[in-house]
Amino acid sequence: MIAVSGATRLYAVLGDPVAQVQAPAMLNPVFADLGLDAVLVPVLAGAADLAEVVTGLQRIGNLDGLLITVPHKIEACAFADVLSPAVRAAGSTNAMRREADGRWTAENFDGAGFVLGLSAAGHELAGRRVTLVGAGGAGGAIAAAVLDAGAARLQVCDPDEERLSALLDRLAGHRPDRVAGGPVAELEGADLVVNATPLGLRPGDPLPFDPALTPAGAVVADIIMKPRRTALLRAAAAEGRLVHHGAHMLSHQLHLYRSFFRLAAPDRH
Amino acid sequence: MIAVSGATRLYAVLGDPVAQVQAPAMLNPVFADLGLDAVLVPVLAGAADLAEVVTGLQRIGNLDGLLITVPHKIEACAFADVLSPAVRAAGSTNAMRREADGRWTAENFDGAGFVLGLSAAGHELAGRRVTLVGAGGAGGAIAAAVLDAGAARLQVCDPDEERLSALLDRLAGHRPDRVAGGPVAELEGADLVVNATPLGLRPGDPLPFDPALTPAGAVVADIIMKPRRTALLRAAAAEGRLVHHGAHMLSHQLHLYRSFFRLAAPDRH
């Protein structure tokens, strides 16, 4: 990678925890390949500190963009001046950039990245029945993208009634006939079941749902990237289910980030 | 250097401008040599944004230390919980670290680094007459260290009466008989004349003083590191004066930073 100097441009990825995030290992080689003097650094920000950390980072003159991950994707929307359509549908953001006029635009690539990753693995969504566990930041993004990709039915479950209801309200504006919600995952009849909760990030977390209760031909997907083989995916594989790893969601976002942050090789003329 | 990952620890150097700062190019190889997963990044912070940037950075859980450079060395003291004796004498800080209890300690190595650099170049201060131009953050640090090193006389000049008077008050507690101050540099009889103003950072800056008016055997020193050969040092060399570059001040601070930030190779046992 490029050596950091005083002239290096900054990007930061915010999360809690942050040690497991893959974005620096994926984007820093992109900067290097393009010959850009830029670095993406991890930023550990607790929920109570999010406002001060984000507003502090946004005032750094050589910082051009932020990536946002668990658990800040929803709250971070408050620190953007412009929300993209995907952010408004999902109620969450995972990328923010500074515009030429100093305003900050929020985008969300989780949903598009997740759908692209599924498609690349041979799992098309058109006509499928999807159960989504977790109505948080990533869950909201995935829900909107899954509906846009033509899923026949989406059941969203979350024990937090208020959070679930807010997400259903946003989604109802798009395809109300295809969406249902409840506190418990409906696994029967599902073609695809997605974990969009943080359960599995920490050793000893309970499973977000029991993969043994999914249909025999179902795909079980996780959005957790580290560990790559979460306890959920190990249990699903042991039951003979097809599994889809969290890393796909991010790897298929790379070119979306490149475009959003306008990353291009410097003009040498 | 080490590739930045989610687990990388952060250090930041704050300045305005910041593109010219040498600290990342000097400290990042030290991290790599020690096998530390850490990176020092440049942070461009305008004076109006300093409070929000510093308090935001201090709330980042994986950020362990800050370096402070022009023009923030004085104002940054307000964001420390503990001020070292050098900071209290100088009224400025160039390094802050997070303690185990979460408090922030401010240190100032500009003075010690400057004196070490002069000594390594063969310029001892004991018994010498020193004229210091600029009573800002770096100037205050150098003034205290020059007196500690045994200078026979120190004249500090700054057109800002309030700033000069505050520095003289702090120094008067140490060696009041050896210190004088005024709005204009007294160059006659000086063995060493030091520029501690920002003049020379930007092309077209006026000279901080006229080196032709220094005694023939005087040493003319600059604390500006980039450009290495400032207009002042070029003019002084043209007059036949010995010159002392700004880079010496920082290069002799490296082991002071290592100790302050407790940088050591990880225990592999």
PDB file of N, CA, C and O in Angstrom, chain A residues 122-172:
ATOM      1  N   GLY A 122     -25.467 -17.413  -7.977  1.00  0.00           N
ATOM      2  CA  GLY A 122     -26.478 -18.237  -8.652  1.00  0.00           C
ATOM      3  C   GLY A 122     -27.842 -18.238  -7.989  1.00  0.00           C
ATOM      4  O   GLY A 122     -28.712 -19.028  -8.365  1.00  0.00           O
ATOM      5  N   HIS A 123     -28.018 -17.354  -6.987  1.00  0.00           N
ATOM      6  CA  HIS A 123     -29.304 -17.300  -6.283  1.00  0.00           C
ATOM      7  C   HIS A 123     -30.082 -16.073  -6.734  1.00  0.00           C
ATOM      8  O   HIS A 123     -29.838 -14.959  -6.272  1.00  0.00           O
ATOM      9  N   GLU A 124     -31.036 -16.302  -7.673  1.00  0.00           N
ATOM     10  CA  GLU A 124     -31.842 -15.171  -8.143  1.00  0.00           C
ATOM     11  C   GLU A 124     -33.020 -14.952  -7.195  1.00  0.00           C
ATOM     12  O   GLU A 124     -33.514 -15.896  -6.568  1.00  0.00           O
ATOM     13  N   LEU A 125     -33.500 -13.733  -7.091  1.00  0.00           N
ATOM     14  CA  LEU A 125     -34.554 -13.404  -6.140  1.00  0.00           C
ATOM     15  C   LEU A 125     -35.945 -13.341  -6.756  1.00  0.00           C
ATOM     16  O   LEU A 125     -36.947 -13.418  -6.036  1.00  0.00           O
ATOM     17  N   ALA A 126     -36.012 -13.191  -8.072  1.00  0.00           N
ATOM     18  CA  ALA A 126     -37.331 -13.027  -8.716  1.00  0.00           C
ATOM     19  C   ALA A 126     -38.230 -14.208  -8.367  1.00  0.00           C
ATOM     20  O   ALA A 126     -37.862 -15.371  -8.568  1.00  0.00           O
ATOM     21  N   GLY A 127     -39.395 -13.910  -7.803  1.00  0.00           N
ATOM     22  CA  GLY A 127     -40.377 -14.943  -7.495  1.00  0.00           C
ATOM     23  C   GLY A 127     -40.118 -15.726  -6.220  1.00  0.00           C
ATOM     24  O   GLY A 127     -40.902 -16.609  -5.873  1.00  0.00           O
ATOM     25  N   ARG A 128     -39.051 -15.419  -5.519  1.00  0.00           N
ATOM     26  CA  ARG A 128     -38.704 -16.195  -4.318  1.00  0.00           C
ATOM     27  C   ARG A 128     -39.363 -15.622  -3.070  1.00  0.00           C
ATOM     28  O   ARG A 128     -39.698 -14.443  -3.000  1.00  0.00           O
ATOM     29  N   ARG A 129     -39.482 -16.518  -2.071  1.00  0.00           N
ATOM     30  CA  ARG A 129     -40.023 -16.138  -0.761  1.00  0.00           C
ATOM     31  C   ARG A 129     -38.849 -15.954   0.202  1.00  0.00           C
ATOM     32  O   ARG A 129     -38.040 -16.879   0.401  1.00  0.00           O
ATOM     33  N   VAL A 130     -38.748 -14.784   0.767  1.00  0.00           N
ATOM     34  CA  VAL A 130     -37.575 -14.413   1.575  1.00  0.00           C
ATOM     35  C   VAL A 130     -38.004 -14.103   3.001  1.00  0.00           C
ATOM     36  O   VAL A 130     -39.001 -13.396   3.217  1.00  0.00           O
ATOM     37  N   THR A 131     -37.261 -14.657   3.964  1.00  0.00           N
ATOM     38  CA  THR A 131     -37.457 -14.286   5.364  1.00  0.00           C
ATOM     39  C   THR A 131     -36.204 -13.553   5.831  1.00  0.00           C
ATOM     40  O   THR A 131     -35.084 -14.039   5.646  1.00  0.00           O
ATOM     41  N   LEU A 132     -36.420 -12.382   6.407  1.00  0.00           N
ATOM     42  CA  LEU A 132     -35.307 -11.521   6.816  1.00  0.00           C
ATOM     43  C   LEU A 132     -35.367 -11.339   8.324  1.00  0.00           C
ATOM     44  O   LEU A 132     -36.383 -10.854   8.848  1.00  0.00           O
ATOM     45  N   VAL A 133     -34.287 -11.714   9.013  1.00  0.00           N
ATOM     46  CA  VAL A 133     -34.252 -11.631  10.471  1.00  0.00           C
ATOM     47  C   VAL A 133     -33.442 -10.405  10.855  1.00  0.00           C
ATOM     48  O   VAL A 133     -32.226 -10.365  10.625  1.00  0.00           O
ATOM     49  N   GLY A 134     -34.120  -9.390  11.395  1.00  0.00           N
ATOM     50  CA  GLY A 134     -33.416  -8.182  11.798  1.00  0.00           C
ATOM     51  C   GLY A 134     -33.841  -6.991  10.973  1.00  0.00           C
ATOM     52  O   GLY A 134     -33.601  -6.952   9.761  1.00  0.00           O
ATOM     53  N   ALA A 135     -34.490  -6.006  11.620  1.00  0.00           N
ATOM     54  CA  ALA A 135     -34.977  -4.815  10.917  1.00  0.00           C
ATOM     55  C   ALA A 135     -34.097  -3.599  11.226  1.00  0.00           C
ATOM     56  O   ALA A 135     -34.563  -2.461  11.218  1.00  0.00           O
ATOM     57  N   GLY A 136     -32.815  -3.850  11.498  1.00  0.00           N
ATOM     58  CA  GLY A 136     -31.874  -2.759  11.777  1.00  0.00           C
ATOM     59  C   GLY A 136     -31.399  -2.103  10.486  1.00  0.00           C
ATOM     60  O   GLY A 136     -32.070  -2.199   9.450  1.00  0.00           O
ATOM     61  N   GLY A 137     -30.245  -1.454  10.570  1.00  0.00           N
ATOM     62  CA  GLY A 137     -29.739  -0.707   9.424  1.00  0.00           C
ATOM     63  C   GLY A 137     -29.538  -1.577   8.195  1.00  0.00           C
ATOM     64  O   GLY A 137     -30.069  -1.295   7.112  1.00  0.00           O
ATOM     65  N   ALA A 138     -28.783  -2.676   8.347  1.00  0.00           N
ATOM     66  CA  ALA A 138     -28.522  -3.542   7.193  1.00  0.00           C
ATOM     67  C   ALA A 138     -29.804  -4.228   6.755  1.00  0.00           C
ATOM     68  O   ALA A 138     -30.063  -4.380   5.555  1.00  0.00           O
ATOM     69  N   GLY A 139     -30.633  -4.639   7.716  1.00  0.00           N
ATOM     70  CA  GLY A 139     -31.877  -5.317   7.386  1.00  0.00           C
ATOM     71  C   GLY A 139     -32.783  -4.455   6.519  1.00  0.00           C
ATOM     72  O   GLY A 139     -33.367  -4.922   5.530  1.00  0.00           O
ATOM     73  N   GLY A 140     -32.904  -3.183   6.863  1.00  0.00           N
ATOM     74  CA  GLY A 140     -33.745  -2.293   6.085  1.00  0.00           C
ATOM     75  C   GLY A 140     -33.249  -2.142   4.655  1.00  0.00           C
ATOM     76  O   GLY A 140     -34.034  -2.127   3.696  1.00  0.00           O
ATOM     77  N   ALA A 141     -31.935  -2.045   4.499  1.00  0.00           N
ATOM     78  CA  ALA A 141     -31.360  -1.901   3.163  1.00  0.00           C
ATOM     79  C   ALA A 141     -31.618  -3.153   2.338  1.00  0.00           C
ATOM     80  O   ALA A 141     -31.985  -3.078   1.156  1.00  0.00           O
ATOM     81  N   ILE A 142     -31.433  -4.317   2.963  1.00  0.00           N
ATOM     82  CA  ILE A 142     -31.626  -5.579   2.247  1.00  0.00           C
ATOM     83  C   ILE A 142     -33.097  -5.763   1.883  1.00  0.00           C
ATOM     84  O   ILE A 142     -33.425  -6.205   0.778  1.00  0.00           O
ATOM     85  N   ALA A 143     -33.985  -5.387   2.798  1.00  0.00           N
ATOM     86  CA  ALA A 143     -35.412  -5.531   2.523  1.00  0.00           C
ATOM     87  C   ALA A 143     -35.810  -4.761   1.268  1.00  0.00           C
ATOM     88  O   ALA A 143     -36.482  -5.297   0.373  1.00  0.00           O
ATOM     89  N   ALA A 144     -35.401  -3.511   1.165  1.00  0.00           N
ATOM     90  CA  ALA A 144     -35.758  -2.695   0.010  1.00  0.00           C
ATOM     91  C   ALA A 144     -35.187  -3.290  -1.272  1.00  0.00           C
ATOM     92  O   ALA A 144     -35.880  -3.372  -2.298  1.00  0.00           O
ATOM     93  N   ALA A 145     -33.932  -3.740  -1.228  1.00  0.00           N
ATOM     94  CA  ALA A 145     -33.295  -4.264  -2.437  1.00  0.00           C
ATOM     95  C   ALA A 145     -33.905  -5.603  -2.852  1.00  0.00           C
ATOM     96  O   ALA A 145     -34.035  -5.892  -4.048  1.00  0.00           O
ATOM     97  N   VAL A 146     -34.269  -6.439  -1.868  1.00  0.00           N
ATOM     98  CA  VAL A 146     -34.875  -7.736  -2.163  1.00  0.00           C
ATOM     99  C   VAL A 146     -36.219  -7.531  -2.870  1.00  0.00           C
ATOM    100  O   VAL A 146     -36.545  -8.234  -3.831  1.00  0.00           O
ATOM    101  N   LEU A 147     -36.991  -6.553  -2.418  1.00  0.00           N
ATOM    102  CA  LEU A 147     -38.264  -6.252  -3.074  1.00  0.00           C
ATOM    103  C   LEU A 147     -38.022  -5.697  -4.479  1.00  0.00           C
ATOM    104  O   LEU A 147     -38.700  -6.090  -5.437  1.00  0.00           O
ATOM    105  N   ASP A 148     -37.044  -4.784  -4.596  1.00  0.00           N
ATOM    106  CA  ASP A 148     -36.733  -4.234  -5.917  1.00  0.00           C
ATOM    107  C   ASP A 148     -36.296  -5.325  -6.888  1.00  0.00           C
ATOM    108  O   ASP A 148     -36.499  -5.208  -8.104  1.00  0.00           O
ATOM    109  N   ALA A 149     -35.676  -6.392  -6.366  1.00  0.00           N
ATOM    110  CA  ALA A 149     -35.185  -7.474  -7.223  1.00  0.00           C
ATOM    111  C   ALA A 149     -36.292  -8.467  -7.585  1.00  0.00           C
ATOM    112  O   ALA A 149     -36.024  -9.460  -8.259  1.00  0.00           O
ATOM    113  N   GLY A 150     -37.504  -8.220  -7.096  1.00  0.00           N
ATOM    114  CA  GLY A 150     -38.631  -9.036  -7.557  1.00  0.00           C
ATOM    115  C   GLY A 150     -39.035 -10.196  -6.667  1.00  0.00           C
ATOM    116  O   GLY A 150     -39.738 -11.111  -7.129  1.00  0.00           O
ATOM    117  N   ALA A 151     -38.609 -10.180  -5.395  1.00  0.00           N
ATOM    118  CA  ALA A 151     -39.032 -11.252  -4.497  1.00  0.00           C
ATOM    119  C   ALA A 151     -40.555 -11.318  -4.438  1.00  0.00           C
ATOM    120  O   ALA A 151     -41.245 -10.291  -4.467  1.00  0.00           O
ATOM    121  N   ALA A 152     -41.114 -12.543  -4.372  1.00  0.00           N
ATOM    122  CA  ALA A 152     -42.560 -12.713  -4.367  1.00  0.00           C
ATOM    123  C   ALA A 152     -43.161 -12.368  -3.010  1.00  0.00           C
ATOM    124  O   ALA A 152     -44.312 -11.933  -2.916  1.00  0.00           O
ATOM    125  N   ARG A 153     -42.357 -12.579  -1.940  1.00  0.00           N
ATOM    126  CA  ARG A 153     -42.863 -12.375  -0.595  1.00  0.00           C
ATOM    127  C   ARG A 153     -41.671 -12.102   0.321  1.00  0.00           C
ATOM    128  O   ARG A 153     -40.624 -12.735   0.199  1.00  0.00           O
ATOM    129  N   LEU A 154     -41.860 -11.151   1.219  1.00  0.00           N
ATOM    130  CA  LEU A 154     -40.806 -10.841   2.188  1.00  0.00           C
ATOM    131  C   LEU A 154     -41.423 -10.812   3.570  1.00  0.00           C
ATOM    132  O   LEU A 154     -42.362 -10.035   3.825  1.00  0.00           O
ATOM    133  N   GLN A 155     -40.912 -11.671   4.457  1.00  0.00           N
ATOM    134  CA  GLN A 155     -41.307 -11.588   5.850  1.00  0.00           C
ATOM    135  C   GLN A 155     -40.134 -11.026   6.635  1.00  0.00           C
ATOM    136  O   GLN A 155     -39.028 -11.574   6.591  1.00  0.00           O
ATOM    137  N   VAL A 156     -40.372  -9.917   7.307  1.00  0.00           N
ATOM    138  CA  VAL A 156     -39.326  -9.292   8.117  1.00  0.00           C
ATOM    139  C   VAL A 156     -39.657  -9.549   9.574  1.00  0.00           C
ATOM    140  O   VAL A 156     -40.799  -9.303   9.995  1.00  0.00           O
ATOM    141  N   CYS A 157     -38.708 -10.039  10.340  1.00  0.00           N
ATOM    142  CA  CYS A 157     -39.002 -10.243  11.749  1.00  0.00           C
ATOM    143  C   CYS A 157     -37.994  -9.526  12.627  1.00  0.00           C
ATOM    144  O   CYS A 157     -36.812  -9.401  12.293  1.00  0.00           O
ATOM    145  N   ASP A 158     -38.497  -9.001  13.715  1.00  0.00           N
ATOM    146  CA  ASP A 158     -37.656  -8.312  14.688  1.00  0.00           C
ATOM    147  C   ASP A 158     -38.457  -8.222  15.978  1.00  0.00           C
ATOM    148  O   ASP A 158     -39.644  -7.841  15.943  1.00  0.00           O
ATOM    149  N   PRO A 159     -37.860  -8.562  17.128  1.00  0.00           N
ATOM    150  CA  PRO A 159     -38.609  -8.469  18.381  1.00  0.00           C
ATOM    151  C   PRO A 159     -38.862  -7.019  18.812  1.00  0.00           C
ATOM    152  O   PRO A 159     -39.720  -6.774  19.659  1.00  0.00           O
ATOM    153  N   ASP A 160     -38.134  -6.068  18.203  1.00  0.00           N
ATOM    154  CA  ASP A 160     -38.327  -4.652  18.534  1.00  0.00           C
ATOM    155  C   ASP A 160     -39.497  -4.120  17.683  1.00  0.00           C
ATOM    156  O   ASP A 160     -39.337  -3.800  16.509  1.00  0.00           O
ATOM    157  N   GLU A 161     -40.682  -4.015  18.313  1.00  0.00           N
ATOM    158  CA  GLU A 161     -41.892  -3.668  17.560  1.00  0.00           C
ATOM    159  C   GLU A 161     -41.790  -2.320  16.858  1.00  0.00           C
ATOM    160  O   GLU A 161     -42.235  -2.145  15.731  1.00  0.00           O
ATOM    161  N   GLU A 162     -41.201  -1.354  17.567  1.00  0.00           N
ATOM    162  CA  GLU A 162     -41.140  -0.001  17.017  1.00  0.00           C
ATOM    163  C   GLU A 162     -40.251   0.031  15.768  1.00  0.00           C
ATOM    164  O   GLU A 162     -40.590   0.624  14.750  1.00  0.00           O
ATOM    165  N   ARG A 163     -39.102  -0.665  15.879  1.00  0.00           N
ATOM    166  CA  ARG A 163     -38.178  -0.691  14.754  1.00  0.00           C
ATOM    167  C   ARG A 163     -38.795  -1.417  13.562  1.00  0.00           C
ATOM    168  O   ARG A 163     -38.691  -0.968  12.416  1.00  0.00           O
ATOM    169  N   LEU A 164     -39.452  -2.522  13.853  1.00  0.00           N
ATOM    170  CA  LEU A 164     -40.091  -3.301  12.788  1.00  0.00           C
ATOM    171  C   LEU A 164     -41.180  -2.482  12.103  1.00  0.00           C
ATOM    172  O   LEU A 164     -41.265  -2.435  10.867  1.00  0.00           O
ATOM    173  N   SER A 165     -41.991  -1.822  12.909  1.00  0.00           N
ATOM    174  CA  SER A 165     -43.108  -1.065  12.370  1.00  0.00           C
ATOM    175  C   SER A 165     -42.619   0.093  11.493  1.00  0.00           C
ATOM    176  O   SER A 165     -43.188   0.376  10.433  1.00  0.00           O
ATOM    177  N   ALA A 166     -41.556   0.741  11.907  1.00  0.00           N
ATOM    178  CA  ALA A 166     -41.012   1.847  11.112  1.00  0.00           C
ATOM    179  C   ALA A 166     -40.515   1.341   9.767  1.00  0.00           C
ATOM    180  O   ALA A 166     -40.742   1.979   8.719  1.00  0.00           O
ATOM    181  N   LEU A 167     -39.840   0.204   9.774  1.00  0.00           N
ATOM    182  CA  LEU A 167     -39.345  -0.349   8.508  1.00  0.00           C
ATOM    183  C   LEU A 167     -40.524  -0.753   7.610  1.00  0.00           C
ATOM    184  O   LEU A 167     -40.529  -0.451   6.409  1.00  0.00           O
ATOM    185  N   LEU A 168     -41.524  -1.404   8.181  1.00  0.00           N
ATOM    186  CA  LEU A 168     -42.676  -1.811   7.368  1.00  0.00           C
ATOM    187  C   LEU A 168     -43.375  -0.600   6.761  1.00  0.00           C
ATOM    188  O   LEU A 168     -43.816  -0.636   5.608  1.00  0.00           O
ATOM    189  N   ASP A 169     -43.453   0.475   7.524  1.00  0.00           N
ATOM    190  CA  ASP A 169     -44.053   1.699   6.988  1.00  0.00           C
ATOM    191  C   ASP A 169     -43.302   2.175   5.749  1.00  0.00           C
ATOM    192  O   ASP A 169     -43.910   2.556   4.740  1.00  0.00           O
ATOM    193  N   ARG A 170     -41.974   2.183   5.816  1.00  0.00           N
ATOM    194  CA  ARG A 170     -41.187   2.645   4.663  1.00  0.00           C
ATOM    195  C   ARG A 170     -41.359   1.699   3.471  1.00  0.00           C
ATOM    196  O   ARG A 170     -41.484   2.128   2.336  1.00  0.00           O
ATOM    197  N   LEU A 171     -41.369   0.398   3.746  1.00  0.00           N
ATOM    198  CA  LEU A 171     -41.469  -0.577   2.656  1.00  0.00           C
ATOM    199  C   LEU A 171     -42.874  -0.598   2.057  1.00  0.00           C
ATOM    200  O   LEU A 171     -43.039  -0.876   0.865  1.00  0.00           O
ATOM    201  N   ALA A 172     -43.875  -0.330   2.896  1.00  0.00           N
ATOM    202  CA  ALA A 172     -45.261  -0.391   2.413  1.00  0.00           C
ATOM    203  C   ALA A 172     -45.487   0.591   1.283  1.00  0.00           C
ATOM    204  O   ALA A 172     -46.361   0.396   0.433  1.00  0.00           O
TER     205      ALA A 172
END
